[in-house]
Short mmCIF file of C-alpha atoms in Angstrom, two decimals:
data_model
loop_
_atom_site.label_atom_id
_atom_site.label_comp_id
_atom_site.label_asym_id
_atom_site.label_seq_id
_atom_site.Cartn_x
_atom_site.Cartn_y
_atom_site.Cartn_z
CA UNK E 1 51.70 -82.94 30.14
CA UNK E 2 52.94 -80.47 32.77
CA UNK E 3 54.26 -77.08 31.71
CA UNK E 4 57.88 -77.84 32.58
CA UNK E 5 57.76 -80.83 30.22
CA UNK E 6 56.39 -78.65 27.42
CA UNK E 7 59.14 -76.10 28.03
CA UNK E 8 61.73 -78.86 27.91
CA UNK E 9 60.24 -80.11 24.64
CA UNK E 10 60.70 -76.68 23.06
CA UNK E 11 64.26 -76.52 24.39
CA UNK E 12 65.06 -79.86 22.79
CA UNK E 13 63.49 -79.04 19.43
CA UNK E 14 64.49 -75.35 19.29
CA UNK E 15 62.21 -74.81 16.27
CA UNK E 16 58.50 -74.08 16.02
CA UNK E 17 56.95 -74.24 12.56
CA UNK E 18 54.23 -71.68 11.88
CA UNK E 19 51.24 -73.25 10.13
CA UNK E 20 49.16 -70.56 8.45
CA UNK E 21 46.93 -71.35 5.47
CA UNK E 22 43.80 -70.28 3.64
CA UNK E 23 41.86 -73.45 4.46
CA UNK E 24 41.86 -76.04 7.21
CA UNK E 25 42.75 -78.78 4.72
CA UNK E 26 45.74 -76.83 3.44
CA UNK E 27 46.86 -76.23 7.03
CA UNK E 28 46.67 -79.95 7.79
CA UNK E 29 48.69 -80.82 4.71
CA UNK E 30 51.25 -78.15 5.60
CA UNK E 31 51.53 -79.46 9.14
CA UNK E 32 51.92 -83.04 7.97
CA UNK E 33 54.64 -81.98 5.55
CA UNK E 34 56.57 -80.31 8.37
CA UNK E 35 56.17 -83.37 10.59
CA UNK E 36 57.32 -85.68 7.79
CA UNK E 37 60.47 -83.57 7.53
CA UNK E 38 61.22 -83.91 11.23
CA UNK E 39 59.86 -80.67 12.71
CA UNK E 40 57.54 -81.73 15.49
CA UNK E 41 56.64 -78.48 17.26
CA UNK E 42 53.90 -76.63 15.40
CA UNK E 43 52.02 -73.39 15.89
CA UNK E 44 48.63 -73.28 14.14
CA UNK E 45 47.81 -69.61 13.57
CA UNK E 46 44.31 -68.38 14.32
CA UNK E 47 44.27 -66.57 10.98
CA UNK E 48 43.69 -70.04 9.52
CA UNK E 49 40.01 -71.00 9.08
CA UNK E 50 38.77 -73.62 11.56
CA UNK E 51 41.97 -73.42 13.58
CA UNK E 52 40.49 -75.38 16.48
CA UNK E 53 39.54 -78.27 14.21
CA UNK E 54 43.07 -78.34 12.81
CA UNK E 55 44.55 -78.54 16.31
CA UNK E 56 42.12 -81.26 17.34
CA UNK E 57 42.81 -83.32 14.23
CA UNK E 58 46.58 -83.10 14.60
CA UNK E 59 46.34 -84.02 18.28
CA UNK E 60 44.22 -87.08 17.44
CA UNK E 61 46.61 -88.16 14.69
CA UNK E 62 49.90 -87.69 16.48
CA UNK E 63 49.22 -87.71 20.22
CA UNK E 64 52.24 -86.85 22.33
CA UNK E 65 54.67 -87.26 19.43
CA UNK E 66 53.97 -83.73 18.20
CA UNK E 67 53.89 -80.54 20.27
CA UNK E 68 50.98 -78.35 19.24
CA UNK E 69 50.38 -74.70 19.96
CA UNK E 70 48.02 -71.96 18.83
CA UNK E 71 49.32 -68.75 17.31
CA UNK E 72 48.02 -65.24 16.68
CA UNK E 73 46.13 -65.47 19.98
CA UNK E 74 45.02 -61.98 20.98
CA UNK E 75 42.90 -62.58 24.08
CA UNK E 76 42.26 -65.06 26.90
CA UNK E 77 38.95 -66.20 25.40
CA UNK E 78 40.72 -67.45 22.30
CA UNK E 79 43.50 -68.97 24.37
CA UNK E 80 40.99 -70.93 26.46
CA UNK E 81 39.36 -72.36 23.32
CA UNK E 82 42.75 -73.39 21.96
CA UNK E 83 43.73 -75.09 25.22
CA UNK E 84 40.49 -77.08 25.25
CA UNK E 85 41.22 -78.15 21.67
CA UNK E 86 44.61 -79.52 22.70
CA UNK E 87 47.07 -76.61 22.42
CA UNK E 88 50.08 -76.98 24.72
CA UNK E 89 51.42 -73.49 24.17
CA UNK E 90 49.92 -70.15 23.27
CA UNK E 91 51.76 -67.71 21.00
CA UNK E 92 50.73 -64.09 20.51
CA UNK E 93 52.03 -61.24 18.35
CA UNK E 94 51.77 -58.89 21.35
CA UNK E 95 51.67 -58.81 25.15
CA UNK E 96 48.26 -59.42 26.68
CA UNK E 97 48.62 -59.84 30.42
CA UNK E 98 45.24 -61.54 30.84
CA UNK E 99 46.18 -64.14 28.24
CA UNK E 100 49.48 -64.85 30.01
CA UNK E 101 47.66 -65.26 33.33
CA UNK E 102 45.16 -67.67 31.83
CA UNK E 103 47.99 -69.80 30.46
CA UNK E 104 49.59 -69.95 33.90
CA UNK E 105 46.26 -70.94 35.42
CA UNK E 106 46.09 -74.00 33.17
CA UNK E 107 49.82 -74.79 33.11
CA UNK E 108 50.15 -74.03 29.42
CA UNK E 109 53.25 -72.38 27.99
CA UNK E 110 52.82 -68.68 27.21
CA UNK E 111 54.82 -67.04 24.41
CA UNK E 112 53.81 -63.38 23.94
CA UNK E 113 55.29 -61.26 21.16
CA UNK E 114 57.54 -58.31 21.99
CA UNK E 115 59.97 -55.92 20.36
CA UNK E 116 61.29 -53.72 23.15
CA UNK E 117 62.97 -54.24 26.56
CA UNK E 118 59.93 -52.71 28.26
CA UNK E 119 57.63 -55.27 26.64
CA UNK E 120 59.99 -58.09 27.62
CA UNK E 121 59.98 -57.08 31.28
CA UNK E 122 56.20 -56.62 31.24
CA UNK E 123 55.74 -60.10 29.79
CA UNK E 124 58.17 -61.72 32.24
CA UNK E 125 56.55 -60.03 35.23
CA UNK E 126 53.15 -61.30 34.07
CA UNK E 127 54.48 -64.87 33.96
CA UNK E 128 55.44 -65.44 30.32
CA UNK E 129 57.57 -68.54 29.74
CA UNK E 130 59.23 -67.79 26.40
CA UNK E 131 59.45 -64.36 24.78
CA UNK E 132 58.69 -64.21 21.07
CA UNK E 133 60.73 -61.43 19.46
CA UNK E 134 58.60 -60.29 16.54
CA UNK E 135 59.06 -59.23 13.81
CA UNK E 136 62.67 -60.33 14.24
CA UNK E 137 63.70 -59.61 10.66
CA UNK E 138 63.42 -55.87 11.30
CA UNK E 139 66.69 -55.84 13.27
CA UNK E 140 68.20 -59.27 12.64
CA UNK E 141 70.17 -61.67 14.85
CA UNK E 142 72.32 -58.94 16.37
CA UNK E 143 69.22 -57.55 18.09
CA UNK E 144 68.92 -60.74 20.14
CA UNK E 145 72.44 -60.21 21.48
CA UNK E 146 71.64 -56.56 22.20
CA UNK E 147 68.51 -57.52 24.18
CA UNK E 148 70.30 -60.18 26.18
CA UNK E 149 72.98 -57.73 27.34
CA UNK E 150 70.63 -56.04 29.87
CA UNK E 151 68.22 -59.00 30.05
CA UNK E 152 70.31 -62.19 30.08
CA UNK E 153 67.52 -64.04 31.91
CA UNK E 154 65.03 -63.51 29.07
CA UNK E 155 64.31 -66.70 27.05
CA UNK E 156 64.03 -65.26 23.53
CA UNK E 157 62.46 -66.88 20.47
CA UNK E 158 62.95 -64.72 17.36
CA UNK E 159 60.22 -65.14 14.78
CA UNK E 160 60.19 -63.61 11.31
CA UNK E 161 63.01 -63.79 8.80
CA UNK E 162 64.46 -67.07 10.09
CA UNK E 163 65.92 -69.22 7.30
CA UNK E 164 68.25 -72.19 6.93
CA UNK E 165 71.01 -69.82 5.89
CA UNK E 166 70.79 -67.58 8.96
CA UNK E 167 69.58 -70.18 11.48
CA UNK E 168 72.98 -70.45 13.19
CA UNK E 169 73.28 -66.69 13.58
CA UNK E 170 70.17 -66.51 15.79
CA UNK E 171 71.59 -69.07 18.21
CA UNK E 172 75.06 -67.59 18.07
CA UNK E 173 73.50 -64.37 19.34
CA UNK E 174 71.60 -66.06 22.17
CA UNK E 175 68.24 -67.29 20.90
CA UNK E 176 66.60 -70.05 22.94
CA UNK E 177 64.48 -71.22 20.00
CA UNK E 178 63.12 -69.84 16.72
CA UNK E 179 59.76 -69.59 15.01
CA UNK E 180 59.90 -70.45 11.30
CA UNK E 181 57.33 -69.30 8.76
CA UNK E 182 57.44 -68.74 5.02
CA UNK E 183 61.05 -69.86 4.54
CA UNK E 184 59.78 -73.30 5.53
CA UNK E 185 56.17 -73.41 4.37
CA UNK E 186 56.29 -71.08 1.37
CA UNK E 187 55.98 -73.83 -1.29
CA UNK E 188 52.65 -74.88 0.22
CA UNK E 189 51.07 -71.82 -1.39
CA UNK E 190 51.47 -73.63 -4.71
CA UNK E 191 50.48 -77.02 -3.31
CA UNK E 192 54.05 -78.29 -3.23
CA UNK E 193 54.02 -80.02 0.15
CA UNK E 194 56.93 -82.26 -0.78
CA UNK E 195 59.10 -79.14 -0.99
CA UNK E 196 57.95 -78.18 2.50
CA UNK E 197 59.09 -81.59 3.75
CA UNK E 198 62.44 -81.15 2.03
CA UNK E 199 62.89 -77.72 3.60
CA UNK E 200 61.95 -79.13 7.01
CA UNK E 201 64.66 -81.76 6.64
CA UNK E 202 67.17 -79.06 5.75
CA UNK E 203 66.25 -77.13 8.91
CA UNK E 204 66.57 -80.29 11.02
CA UNK E 205 69.98 -81.08 9.55
CA UNK E 206 71.19 -77.55 10.18
CA UNK E 207 69.83 -77.63 13.72
CA UNK E 208 71.79 -80.80 14.47
CA UNK E 209 74.99 -78.91 13.64
CA UNK E 210 73.90 -75.93 15.73
CA UNK E 211 73.25 -78.11 18.78
CA UNK E 212 76.83 -79.34 18.55
CA UNK E 213 78.18 -75.77 18.60
CA UNK E 214 75.72 -74.29 21.10
CA UNK E 215 74.40 -77.21 23.15
CA UNK E 216 72.87 -75.13 25.93
CA UNK E 217 71.70 -71.74 24.57
#
């Protein structure tokens, strides 16, 4: 799949679920619960044991029906391993120019993490495709609007603190997409994967309403 198709897939879904667990098996169950609830863009964080195996397994199970990325990628070496395992996008908590360049080399979407305008410009100049604003809960949805005032061209994906209740506010303030963590997958810590599926469905239902109000953020 070419990079522009991956970008379009994120635009259509507007949500990326963050899969982070203490074991590979728990990560797979968490991912499957999200998919069952209708969220089909997933970031498997490298803080999860055997992350590469999780990505490979999900790719084998779901093929092109699910968009898979690797998260918490700190360097190009890790990014390269994730790409070979089947990752279509690479998400980082910070800006690493070498990692962004590697993603461009292999036509994989790059999503570095930023917090300031300087970091956004640095990431864009290096070739980043989507800018992850992290940790977004520190300043809230209004910060997205503030960033887009001087940088309207920046495709921003707030991550951290995104919930069903405030989902609309992020898009109202100009978010392109959102990364969703514990507000979606929290019940998995107690083995309640059915609750994760129910929360995923709630996010999907809310997103359908948001797309009607802001069809082209």
